[in-house]
Every structure is written in structure tokens, then in C-alpha cells.
PDB file of C-alpha atoms in Angstrom:
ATOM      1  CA  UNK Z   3     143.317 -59.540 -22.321  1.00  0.00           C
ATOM      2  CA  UNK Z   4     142.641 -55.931 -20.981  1.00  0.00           C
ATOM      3  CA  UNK Z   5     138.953 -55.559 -22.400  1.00  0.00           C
ATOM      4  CA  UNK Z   6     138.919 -59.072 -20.333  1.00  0.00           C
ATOM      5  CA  UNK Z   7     140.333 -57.171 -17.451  1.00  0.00           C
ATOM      6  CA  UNK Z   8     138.057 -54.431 -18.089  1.00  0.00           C
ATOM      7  CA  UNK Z   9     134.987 -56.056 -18.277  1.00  0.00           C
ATOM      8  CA  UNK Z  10     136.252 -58.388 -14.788  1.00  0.00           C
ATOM      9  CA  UNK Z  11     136.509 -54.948 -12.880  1.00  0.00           C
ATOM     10  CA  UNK Z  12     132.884 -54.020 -14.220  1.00  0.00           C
ATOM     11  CA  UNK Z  13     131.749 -57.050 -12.768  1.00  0.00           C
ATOM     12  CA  UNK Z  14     133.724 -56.786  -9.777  1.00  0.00           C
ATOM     13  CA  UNK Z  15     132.525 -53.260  -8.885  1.00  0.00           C
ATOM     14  CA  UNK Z  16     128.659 -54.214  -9.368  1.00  0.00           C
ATOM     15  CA  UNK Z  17     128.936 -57.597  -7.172  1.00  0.00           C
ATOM     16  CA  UNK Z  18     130.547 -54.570  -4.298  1.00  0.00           C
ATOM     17  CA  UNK Z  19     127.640 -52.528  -5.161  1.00  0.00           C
ATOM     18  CA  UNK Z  20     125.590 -55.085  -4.872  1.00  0.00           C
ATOM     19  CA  UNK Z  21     126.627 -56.430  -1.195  1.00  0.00           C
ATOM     20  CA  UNK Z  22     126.414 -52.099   0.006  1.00  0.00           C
ATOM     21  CA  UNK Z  23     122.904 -51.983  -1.231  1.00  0.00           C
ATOM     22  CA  UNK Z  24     121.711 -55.906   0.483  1.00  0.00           C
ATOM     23  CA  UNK Z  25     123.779 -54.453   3.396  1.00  0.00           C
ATOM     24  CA  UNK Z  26     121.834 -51.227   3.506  1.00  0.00           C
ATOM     25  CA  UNK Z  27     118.801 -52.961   3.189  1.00  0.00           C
ATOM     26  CA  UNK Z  28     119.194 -55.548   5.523  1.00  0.00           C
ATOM     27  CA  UNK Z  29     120.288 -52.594   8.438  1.00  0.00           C
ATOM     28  CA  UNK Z  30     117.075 -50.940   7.387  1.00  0.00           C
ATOM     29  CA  UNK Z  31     115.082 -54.297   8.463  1.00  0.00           C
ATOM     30  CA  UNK Z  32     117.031 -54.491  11.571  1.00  0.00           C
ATOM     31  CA  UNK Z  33     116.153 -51.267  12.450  1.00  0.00           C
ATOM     32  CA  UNK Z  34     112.321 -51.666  11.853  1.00  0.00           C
ATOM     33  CA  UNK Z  35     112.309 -55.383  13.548  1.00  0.00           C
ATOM     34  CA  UNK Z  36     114.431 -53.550  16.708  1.00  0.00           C
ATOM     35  CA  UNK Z  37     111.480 -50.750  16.683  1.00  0.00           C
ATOM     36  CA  UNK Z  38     108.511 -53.215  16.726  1.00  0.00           C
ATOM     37  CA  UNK Z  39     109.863 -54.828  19.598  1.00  0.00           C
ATOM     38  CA  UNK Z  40     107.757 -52.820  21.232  1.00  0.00           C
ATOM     39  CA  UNK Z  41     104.697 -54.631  21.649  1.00  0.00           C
ATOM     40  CA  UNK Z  42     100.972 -54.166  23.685  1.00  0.00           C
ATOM     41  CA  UNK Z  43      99.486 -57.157  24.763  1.00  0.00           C
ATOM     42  CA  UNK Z  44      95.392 -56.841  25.613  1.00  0.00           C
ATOM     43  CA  UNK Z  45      92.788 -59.165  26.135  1.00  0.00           C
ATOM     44  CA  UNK Z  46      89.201 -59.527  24.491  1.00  0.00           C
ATOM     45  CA  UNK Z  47      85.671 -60.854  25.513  1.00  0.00           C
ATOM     46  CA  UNK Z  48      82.806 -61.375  23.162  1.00  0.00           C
ATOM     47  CA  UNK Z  49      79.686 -62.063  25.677  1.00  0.00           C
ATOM     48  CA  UNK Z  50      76.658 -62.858  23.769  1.00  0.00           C
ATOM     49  CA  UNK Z  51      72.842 -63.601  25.797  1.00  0.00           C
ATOM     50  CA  UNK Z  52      70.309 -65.184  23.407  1.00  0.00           C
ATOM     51  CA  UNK Z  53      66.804 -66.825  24.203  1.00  0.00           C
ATOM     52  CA  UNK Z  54      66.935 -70.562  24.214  1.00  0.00           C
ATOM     53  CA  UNK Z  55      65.757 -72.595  21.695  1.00  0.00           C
ATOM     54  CA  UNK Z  56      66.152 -75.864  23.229  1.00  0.00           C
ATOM     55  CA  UNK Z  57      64.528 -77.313  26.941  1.00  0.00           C
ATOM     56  CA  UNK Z  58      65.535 -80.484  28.572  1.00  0.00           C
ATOM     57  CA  UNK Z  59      63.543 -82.110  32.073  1.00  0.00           C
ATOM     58  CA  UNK Z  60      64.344 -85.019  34.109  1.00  0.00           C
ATOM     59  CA  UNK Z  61      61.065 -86.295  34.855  1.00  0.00           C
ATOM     60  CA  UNK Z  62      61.203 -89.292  37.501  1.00  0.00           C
ATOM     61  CA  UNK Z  63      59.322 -91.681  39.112  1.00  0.00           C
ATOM     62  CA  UNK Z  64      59.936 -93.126  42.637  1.00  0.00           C
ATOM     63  CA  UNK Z  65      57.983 -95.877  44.747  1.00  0.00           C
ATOM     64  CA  UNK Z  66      59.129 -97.433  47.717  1.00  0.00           C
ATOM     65  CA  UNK Z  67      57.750-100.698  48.954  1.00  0.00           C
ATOM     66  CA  UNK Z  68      58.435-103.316  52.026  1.00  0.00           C
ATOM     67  CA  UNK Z  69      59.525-105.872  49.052  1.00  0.00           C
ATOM     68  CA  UNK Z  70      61.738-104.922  46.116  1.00  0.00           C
ATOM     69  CA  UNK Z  71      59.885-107.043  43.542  1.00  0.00           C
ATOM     70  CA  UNK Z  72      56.711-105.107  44.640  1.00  0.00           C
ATOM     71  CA  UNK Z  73      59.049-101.705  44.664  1.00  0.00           C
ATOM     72  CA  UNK Z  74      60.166-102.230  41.109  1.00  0.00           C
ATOM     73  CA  UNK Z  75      56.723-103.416  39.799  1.00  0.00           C
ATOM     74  CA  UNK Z  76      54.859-100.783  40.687  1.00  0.00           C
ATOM     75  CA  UNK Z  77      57.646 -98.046  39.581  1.00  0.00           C
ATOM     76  CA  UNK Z  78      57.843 -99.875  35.905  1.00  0.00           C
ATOM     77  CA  UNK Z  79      54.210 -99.521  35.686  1.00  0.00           C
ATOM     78  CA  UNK Z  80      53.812 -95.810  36.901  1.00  0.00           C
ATOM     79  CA  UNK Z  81      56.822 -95.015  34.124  1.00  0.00           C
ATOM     80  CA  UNK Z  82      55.249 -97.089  30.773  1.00  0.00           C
ATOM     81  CA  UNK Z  83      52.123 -94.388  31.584  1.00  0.00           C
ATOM     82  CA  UNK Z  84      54.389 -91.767  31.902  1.00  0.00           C
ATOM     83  CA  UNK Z  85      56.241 -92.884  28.421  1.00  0.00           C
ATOM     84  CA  UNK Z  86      52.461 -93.713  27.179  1.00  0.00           C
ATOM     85  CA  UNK Z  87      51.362 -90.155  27.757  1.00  0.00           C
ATOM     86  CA  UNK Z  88      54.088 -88.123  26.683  1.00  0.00           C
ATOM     87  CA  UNK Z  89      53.885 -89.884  22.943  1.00  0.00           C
ATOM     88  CA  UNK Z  90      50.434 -89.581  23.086  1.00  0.00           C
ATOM     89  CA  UNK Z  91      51.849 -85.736  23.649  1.00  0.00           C
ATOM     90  CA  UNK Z  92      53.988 -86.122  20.424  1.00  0.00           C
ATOM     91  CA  UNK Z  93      57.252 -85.942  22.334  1.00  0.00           C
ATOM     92  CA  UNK Z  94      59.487 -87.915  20.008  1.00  0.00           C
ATOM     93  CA  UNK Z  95      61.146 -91.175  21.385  1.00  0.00           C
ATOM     94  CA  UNK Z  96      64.657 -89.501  20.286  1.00  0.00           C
ATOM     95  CA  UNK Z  97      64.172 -86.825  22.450  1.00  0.00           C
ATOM     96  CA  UNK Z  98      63.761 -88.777  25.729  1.00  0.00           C
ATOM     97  CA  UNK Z  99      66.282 -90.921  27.656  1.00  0.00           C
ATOM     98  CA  UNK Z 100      66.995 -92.903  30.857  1.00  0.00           C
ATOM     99  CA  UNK Z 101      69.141 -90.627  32.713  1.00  0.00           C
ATOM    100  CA  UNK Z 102      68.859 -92.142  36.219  1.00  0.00           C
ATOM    101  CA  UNK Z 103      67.798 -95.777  37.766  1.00  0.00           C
ATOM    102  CA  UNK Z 104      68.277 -96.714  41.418  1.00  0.00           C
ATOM    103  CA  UNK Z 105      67.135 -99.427  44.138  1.00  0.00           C
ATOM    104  CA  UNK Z 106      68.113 -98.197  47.631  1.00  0.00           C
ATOM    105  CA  UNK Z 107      67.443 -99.969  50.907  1.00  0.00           C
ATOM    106  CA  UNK Z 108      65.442 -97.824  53.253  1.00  0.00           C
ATOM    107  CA  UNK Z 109      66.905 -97.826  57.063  1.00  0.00           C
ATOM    108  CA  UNK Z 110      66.017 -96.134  59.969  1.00  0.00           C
ATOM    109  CA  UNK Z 111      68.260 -93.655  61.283  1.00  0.00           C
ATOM    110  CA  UNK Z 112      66.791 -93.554  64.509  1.00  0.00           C
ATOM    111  CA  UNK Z 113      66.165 -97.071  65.246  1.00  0.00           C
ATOM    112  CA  UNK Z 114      69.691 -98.923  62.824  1.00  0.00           C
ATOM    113  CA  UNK Z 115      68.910-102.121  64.680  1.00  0.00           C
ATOM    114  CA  UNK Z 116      65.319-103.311  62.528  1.00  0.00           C
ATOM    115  CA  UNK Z 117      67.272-103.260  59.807  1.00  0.00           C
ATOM    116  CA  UNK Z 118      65.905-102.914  56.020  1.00  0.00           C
ATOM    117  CA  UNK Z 119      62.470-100.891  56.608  1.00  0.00           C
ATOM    118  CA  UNK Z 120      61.945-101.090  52.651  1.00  0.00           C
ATOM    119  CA  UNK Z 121      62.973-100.441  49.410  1.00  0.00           C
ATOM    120  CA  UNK Z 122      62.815 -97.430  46.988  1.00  0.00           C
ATOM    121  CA  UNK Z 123      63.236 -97.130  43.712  1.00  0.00           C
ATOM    122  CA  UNK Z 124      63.658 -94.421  41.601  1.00  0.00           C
ATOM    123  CA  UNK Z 125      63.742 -94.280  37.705  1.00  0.00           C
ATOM    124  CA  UNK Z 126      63.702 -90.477  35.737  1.00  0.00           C
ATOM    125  CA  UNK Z 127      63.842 -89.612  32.378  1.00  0.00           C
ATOM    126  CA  UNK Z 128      65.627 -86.726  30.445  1.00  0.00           C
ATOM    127  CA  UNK Z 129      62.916 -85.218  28.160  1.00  0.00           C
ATOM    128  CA  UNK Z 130      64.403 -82.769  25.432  1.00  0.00           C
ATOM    129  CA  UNK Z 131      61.919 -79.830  23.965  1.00  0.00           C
ATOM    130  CA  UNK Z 132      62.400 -77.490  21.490  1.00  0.00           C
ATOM    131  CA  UNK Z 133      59.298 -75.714  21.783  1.00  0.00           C
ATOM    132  CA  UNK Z 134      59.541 -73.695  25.211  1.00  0.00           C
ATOM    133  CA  UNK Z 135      55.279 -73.367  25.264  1.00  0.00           C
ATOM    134  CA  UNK Z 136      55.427 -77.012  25.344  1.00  0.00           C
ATOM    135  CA  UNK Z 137      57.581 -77.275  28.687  1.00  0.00           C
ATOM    136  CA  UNK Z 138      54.991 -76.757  31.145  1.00  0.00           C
ATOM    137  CA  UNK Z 139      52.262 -79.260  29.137  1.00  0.00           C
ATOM    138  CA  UNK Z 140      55.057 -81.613  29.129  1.00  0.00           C
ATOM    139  CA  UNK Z 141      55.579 -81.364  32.359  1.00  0.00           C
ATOM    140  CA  UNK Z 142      51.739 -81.157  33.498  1.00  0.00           C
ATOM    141  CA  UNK Z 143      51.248 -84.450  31.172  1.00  0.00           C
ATOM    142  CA  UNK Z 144      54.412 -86.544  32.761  1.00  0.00           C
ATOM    143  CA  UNK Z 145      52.826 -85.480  36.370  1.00  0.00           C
ATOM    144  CA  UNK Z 146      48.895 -86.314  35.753  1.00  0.00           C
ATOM    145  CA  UNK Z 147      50.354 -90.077  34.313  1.00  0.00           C
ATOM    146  CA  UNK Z 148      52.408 -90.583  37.448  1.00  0.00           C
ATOM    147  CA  UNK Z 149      55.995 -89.322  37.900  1.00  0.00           C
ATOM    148  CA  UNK Z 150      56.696 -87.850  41.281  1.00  0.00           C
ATOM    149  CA  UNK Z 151      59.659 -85.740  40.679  1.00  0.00           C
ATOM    150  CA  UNK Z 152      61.486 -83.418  38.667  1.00  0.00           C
ATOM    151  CA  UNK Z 153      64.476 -82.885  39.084  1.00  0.00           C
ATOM    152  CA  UNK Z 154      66.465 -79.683  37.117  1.00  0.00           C
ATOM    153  CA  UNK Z 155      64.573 -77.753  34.046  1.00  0.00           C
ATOM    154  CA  UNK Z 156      67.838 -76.556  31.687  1.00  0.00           C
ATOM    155  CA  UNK Z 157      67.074 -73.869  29.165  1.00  0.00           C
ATOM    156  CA  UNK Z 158      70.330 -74.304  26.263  1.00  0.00           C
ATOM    157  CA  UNK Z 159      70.903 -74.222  23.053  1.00  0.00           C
ATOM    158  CA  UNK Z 160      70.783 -77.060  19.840  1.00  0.00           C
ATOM    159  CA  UNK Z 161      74.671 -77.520  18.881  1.00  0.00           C
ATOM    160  CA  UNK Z 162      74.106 -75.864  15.477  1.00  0.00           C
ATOM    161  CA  UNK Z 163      73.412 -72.700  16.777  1.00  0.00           C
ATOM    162  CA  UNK Z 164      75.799 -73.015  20.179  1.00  0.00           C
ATOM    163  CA  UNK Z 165      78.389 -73.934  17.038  1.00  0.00           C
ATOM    164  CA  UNK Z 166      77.347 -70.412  15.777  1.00  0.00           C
ATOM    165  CA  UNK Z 167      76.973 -68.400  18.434  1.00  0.00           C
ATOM    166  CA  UNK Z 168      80.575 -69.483  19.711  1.00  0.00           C
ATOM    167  CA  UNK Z 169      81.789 -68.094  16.448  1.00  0.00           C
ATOM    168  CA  UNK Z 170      79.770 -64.857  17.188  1.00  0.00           C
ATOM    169  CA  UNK Z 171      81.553 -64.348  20.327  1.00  0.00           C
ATOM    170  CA  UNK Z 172      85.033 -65.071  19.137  1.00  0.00           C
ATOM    171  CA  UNK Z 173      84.616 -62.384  16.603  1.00  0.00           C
ATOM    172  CA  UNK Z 174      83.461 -60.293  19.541  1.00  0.00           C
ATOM    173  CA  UNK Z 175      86.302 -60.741  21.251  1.00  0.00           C
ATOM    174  CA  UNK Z 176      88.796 -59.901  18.682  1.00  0.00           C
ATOM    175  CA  UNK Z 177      86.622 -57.111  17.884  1.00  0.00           C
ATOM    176  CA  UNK Z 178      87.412 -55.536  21.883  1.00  0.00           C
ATOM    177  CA  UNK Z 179      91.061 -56.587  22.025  1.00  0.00           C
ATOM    178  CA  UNK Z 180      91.460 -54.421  18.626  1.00  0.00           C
ATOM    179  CA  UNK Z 181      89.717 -51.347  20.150  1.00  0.00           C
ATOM    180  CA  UNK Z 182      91.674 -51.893  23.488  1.00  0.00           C
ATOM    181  CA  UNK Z 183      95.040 -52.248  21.864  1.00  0.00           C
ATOM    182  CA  UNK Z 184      93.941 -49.023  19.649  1.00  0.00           C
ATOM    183  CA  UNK Z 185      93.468 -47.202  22.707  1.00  0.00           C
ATOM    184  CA  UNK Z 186      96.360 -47.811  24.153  1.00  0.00           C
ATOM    185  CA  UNK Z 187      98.163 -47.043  21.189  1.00  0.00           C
ATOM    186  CA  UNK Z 188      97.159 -44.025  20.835  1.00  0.00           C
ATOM    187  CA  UNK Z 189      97.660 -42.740  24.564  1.00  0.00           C
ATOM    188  CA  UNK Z 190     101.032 -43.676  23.989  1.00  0.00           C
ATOM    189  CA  UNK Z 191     102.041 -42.190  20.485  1.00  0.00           C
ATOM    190  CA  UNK Z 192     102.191 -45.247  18.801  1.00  0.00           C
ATOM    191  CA  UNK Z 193     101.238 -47.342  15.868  1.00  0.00           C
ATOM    192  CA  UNK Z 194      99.861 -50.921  15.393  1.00  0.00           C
ATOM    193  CA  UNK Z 195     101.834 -52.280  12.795  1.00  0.00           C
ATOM    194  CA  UNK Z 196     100.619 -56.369  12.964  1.00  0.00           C
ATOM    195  CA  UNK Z 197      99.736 -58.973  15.410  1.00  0.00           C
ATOM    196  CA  UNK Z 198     102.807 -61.053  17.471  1.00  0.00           C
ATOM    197  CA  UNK Z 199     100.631 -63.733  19.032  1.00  0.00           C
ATOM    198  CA  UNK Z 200      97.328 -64.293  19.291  1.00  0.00           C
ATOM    199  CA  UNK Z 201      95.635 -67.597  21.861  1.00  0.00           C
ATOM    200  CA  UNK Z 202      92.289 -68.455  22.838  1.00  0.00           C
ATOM    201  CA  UNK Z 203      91.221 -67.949  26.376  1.00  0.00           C
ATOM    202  CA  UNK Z 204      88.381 -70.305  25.559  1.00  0.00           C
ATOM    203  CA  UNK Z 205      84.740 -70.322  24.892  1.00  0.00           C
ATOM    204  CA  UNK Z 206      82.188 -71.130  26.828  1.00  0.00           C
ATOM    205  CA  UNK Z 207      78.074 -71.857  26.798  1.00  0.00           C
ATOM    206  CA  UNK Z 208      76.120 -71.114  30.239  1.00  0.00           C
ATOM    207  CA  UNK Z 209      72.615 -72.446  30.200  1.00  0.00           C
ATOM    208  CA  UNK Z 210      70.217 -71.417  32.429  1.00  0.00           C
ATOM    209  CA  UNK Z 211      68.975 -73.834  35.311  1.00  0.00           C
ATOM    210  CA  UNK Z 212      66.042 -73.888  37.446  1.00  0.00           C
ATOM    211  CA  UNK Z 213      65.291 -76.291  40.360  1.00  0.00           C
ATOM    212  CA  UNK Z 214      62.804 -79.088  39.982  1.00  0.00           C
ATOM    213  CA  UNK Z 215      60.765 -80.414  43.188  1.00  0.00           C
ATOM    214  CA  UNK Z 216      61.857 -80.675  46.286  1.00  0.00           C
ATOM    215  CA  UNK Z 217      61.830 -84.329  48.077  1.00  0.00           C
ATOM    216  CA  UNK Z 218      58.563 -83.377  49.517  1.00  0.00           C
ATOM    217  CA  UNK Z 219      56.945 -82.710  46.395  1.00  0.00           C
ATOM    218  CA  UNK Z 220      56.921 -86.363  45.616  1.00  0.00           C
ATOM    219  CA  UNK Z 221      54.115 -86.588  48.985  1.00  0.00           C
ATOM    220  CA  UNK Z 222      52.220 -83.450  47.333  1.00  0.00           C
ATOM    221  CA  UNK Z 223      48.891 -83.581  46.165  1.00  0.00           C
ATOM    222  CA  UNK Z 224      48.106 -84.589  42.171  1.00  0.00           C
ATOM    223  CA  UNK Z 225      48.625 -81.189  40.516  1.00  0.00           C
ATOM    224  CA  UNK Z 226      45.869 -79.326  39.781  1.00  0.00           C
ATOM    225  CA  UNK Z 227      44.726 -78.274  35.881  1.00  0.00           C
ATOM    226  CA  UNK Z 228      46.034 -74.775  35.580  1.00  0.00           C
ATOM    227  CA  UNK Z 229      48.992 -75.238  33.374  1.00  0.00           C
ATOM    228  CA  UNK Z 230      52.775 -75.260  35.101  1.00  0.00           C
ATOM    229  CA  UNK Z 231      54.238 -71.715  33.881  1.00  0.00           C
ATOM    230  CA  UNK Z 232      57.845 -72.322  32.187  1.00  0.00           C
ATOM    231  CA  UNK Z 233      59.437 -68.569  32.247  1.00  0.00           C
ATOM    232  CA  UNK Z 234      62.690 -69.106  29.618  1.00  0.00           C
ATOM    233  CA  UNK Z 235      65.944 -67.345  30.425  1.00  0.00           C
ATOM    234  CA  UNK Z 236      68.708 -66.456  28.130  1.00  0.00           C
ATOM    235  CA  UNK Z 237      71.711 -68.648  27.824  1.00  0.00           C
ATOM    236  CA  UNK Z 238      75.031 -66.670  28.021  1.00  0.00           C
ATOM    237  CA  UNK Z 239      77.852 -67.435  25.452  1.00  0.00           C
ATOM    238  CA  UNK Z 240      81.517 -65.967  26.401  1.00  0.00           C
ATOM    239  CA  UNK Z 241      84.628 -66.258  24.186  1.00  0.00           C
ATOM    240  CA  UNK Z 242      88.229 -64.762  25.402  1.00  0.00           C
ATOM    241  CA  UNK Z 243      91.528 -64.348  23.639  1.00  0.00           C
ATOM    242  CA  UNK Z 244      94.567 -62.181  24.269  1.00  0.00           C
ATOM    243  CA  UNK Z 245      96.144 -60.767  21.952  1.00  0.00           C
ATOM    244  CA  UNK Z 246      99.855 -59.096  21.792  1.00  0.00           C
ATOM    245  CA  UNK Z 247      99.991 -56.515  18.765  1.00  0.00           C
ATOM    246  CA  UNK Z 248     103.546 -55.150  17.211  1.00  0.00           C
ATOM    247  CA  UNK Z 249     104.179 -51.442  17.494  1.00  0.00           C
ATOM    248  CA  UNK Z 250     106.055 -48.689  16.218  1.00  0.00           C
TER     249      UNK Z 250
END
């Protein structure tokens, strides 16, 4: 019975010793959670400009007659030419759409009592290239078979490489809100010990777009053979994030 006493105040004295050491231990990570309380919170941008490797035009046609059926006709057979030339150009049929049809009354302004004057009609085409020397011949091609307007010239990117260049500029951004918080740190005696939260401002892809012809241009002249010149601009990628870094 007393080496079974014994041997119960053994055990009894390690379970103590036991509880002082998790107790030490667990004031020790108290004190270190109380100290990174104190936290810097930054933001990042990753900005990215890269040439374009994609082009897309709306190429239209419009006609305007005193009798819709005549209207329509005559549009429909101005835009089969202008679908004729551009695959006898070798742009692909999937990389051409409708983008826009329309039949509008034409009224006079000045004089509201005659009525219905006419009727317009206007049918345009989105035309995507991926070879930026082909933009102007595309354009010079859809113009000499009959279409009449165009309407916005958008320099972008193909999604597998805005998929990648969005990735760029994330890693950008993390990139600046490391060096900013790092900065910061070290102005103010302190040390980055791990991240508290981290969200995504967003990402964003800004292609570049130019104007097509005015109304007017549609009255102009047939274009004459020197080649349109297509001048490419980069497209702008952006990321954001903020950040909030534990410090000690």
C-alpha cells in the first residue's frame, strides 16, 4: 500500500508539472498573439501594357429607300458582296458576326406633317482579326464591296493570353503590397511576421478603342487604293488587392 501511495504521488506531481509547463506555454502564445495585434494594412497594383494580338471591326452597311422592300433589298445585296469579299480575303466565317440590324422610318424634323419620307436600314458586322497588318486590307476590302460605315476599331486581347496576363498582374500586385508593407515596417521598427487577410480589389482588361466613320462618311466618296493605316495600341491590364500583414 505505500509503494502504491508512492508511486500515486509520482504521478500526481508530474500531472502538476505538467499543467505549469501547458500553462507557461499557453501565456507565452498569448503574449505573442497580443504582440501581433499589431497589424499594417497596404494595398497593391500590378499594371501590365502589352501589344494586342487580337482586332475586332464593325463593318456596316446602310441604304435608305422611299419603300422598305426596296430599302432592305438593296442593303442584303450590298452585304452578301461585302461577306463575298472578305472570304475571298480569307477572313474565316467564325470570326465574323451580325452585331447590329435595324429598319428605321425616316421623318422630317422640319416639316413632321408629310409623314414617313423613307426608310433606312442598316445591317453591320463584327469582323475579328488576329493579324493587326490585316486590319486596314480588311477594312479597305469590306469598303471597295460596299459597306458604308464603320463603326469602333477595338485593339484586345484572345482570352488565353488576357487569362495570363491577369495572372501576371495579380502577382504584380502582391509583389508592391509586400515592398509597401516592408517599408513601412521598417520605418516603424517592426517585423512582418505573416499575412491577416488578404482580398482582391479586382482585375481588369482595358482595350484600346478608336472611332470608326462619322455619319457623313457613309455620303463620302469610294475610298481610294492607298491602303487604310491601322496604328495598334497597347491594351492595359490592372490587378489590385490589399493586403493586412501581422507584426511584431
Amino acid at each position: 500500500m505505500k509503494k502504491l501511495g508512492t508511486i500515486s504521488v509520482i504521478a500526481l506531481l508530474v500531472v502538476c508539472l505538467a499543467a505549469v509547463g501547458c500553462l507557461g506555454t499557453s501565456s507565452e502564445g498569448d503574449a505573442a498573439n497580443a504582440a501581433s495585434n499589431t497589424t499594417i494594412a497596404v494595398s497593391g497594383t500590378g499594371l501590365i501594357k502589352v501589344v494586342p494580338n487580337k482586332v475586332t471591326v464593325n463593318l456596316g452597311v446602310e441604304t435608305q429607300s422611299e419603300n422598305v422592300t426596296d430599302a432592305v433589298a438593296q442593303n442584303a445585296a450590298r452585304m452578301d458582296a461585302v461577306i463575298a469579299a472578305l472570304d475571298a480575303a480569307g477572313v474565316p466565317k467564325d470570326n465574323r458576326e451580325t452585331s447590329y440590324f435595324r429598319i428605321f422610318p425616316v421623318r422630317s424634323y422640319e416639316r413632321p406633317d408629310e409623314g414617313i419620307l423613307g426608310y433606312r436600314v442598316t445591317n453591320e458586322i463584327t469582323v475579328e482579326v488576329q493579324d493587326l497588318e490585316k486590319v486596314g486590307p480588311v477594312i479597305d476590302t469590306a469598303i471597295s464591296a460596299g459597306a458604308n460605315t464603320v463603326n469602333h476599331v477595338v485593339f484586345g486581347l484572345t482570352e488565353e493570353r488576357e487569362r495570363d496576363l491577369r495572372q501576371q498582374a495579380l502577382t504584380e500586385a502582391c509583389a508592391d503590397a509586400r515592398t509597401k508593407a516592408d517599408a513601412i515596417a521598417s520605418g516603424l521598427g517592426l517585423k512582418i511576421v505573416g499575412v491577416a487577410t488578404v482580398t482582391e480589389g479586382g482585375v481588369y482588361t482595358y482595350p484600346y478603342r478608336a472611332g470608326g466613320y462619322d455619319e457623313y462618311a457613309k455620303y463620302a466618296p469610294a475610298p481610294s487604293v492607298v491602303p487604310t493605316p491601322i496604328e495598334p495600341q497597347d491594351v492595359t491590364v490592372s490587378a489590385s488587392i490589399q493586403v493586412v500583414y501581422r507584426c511584431l
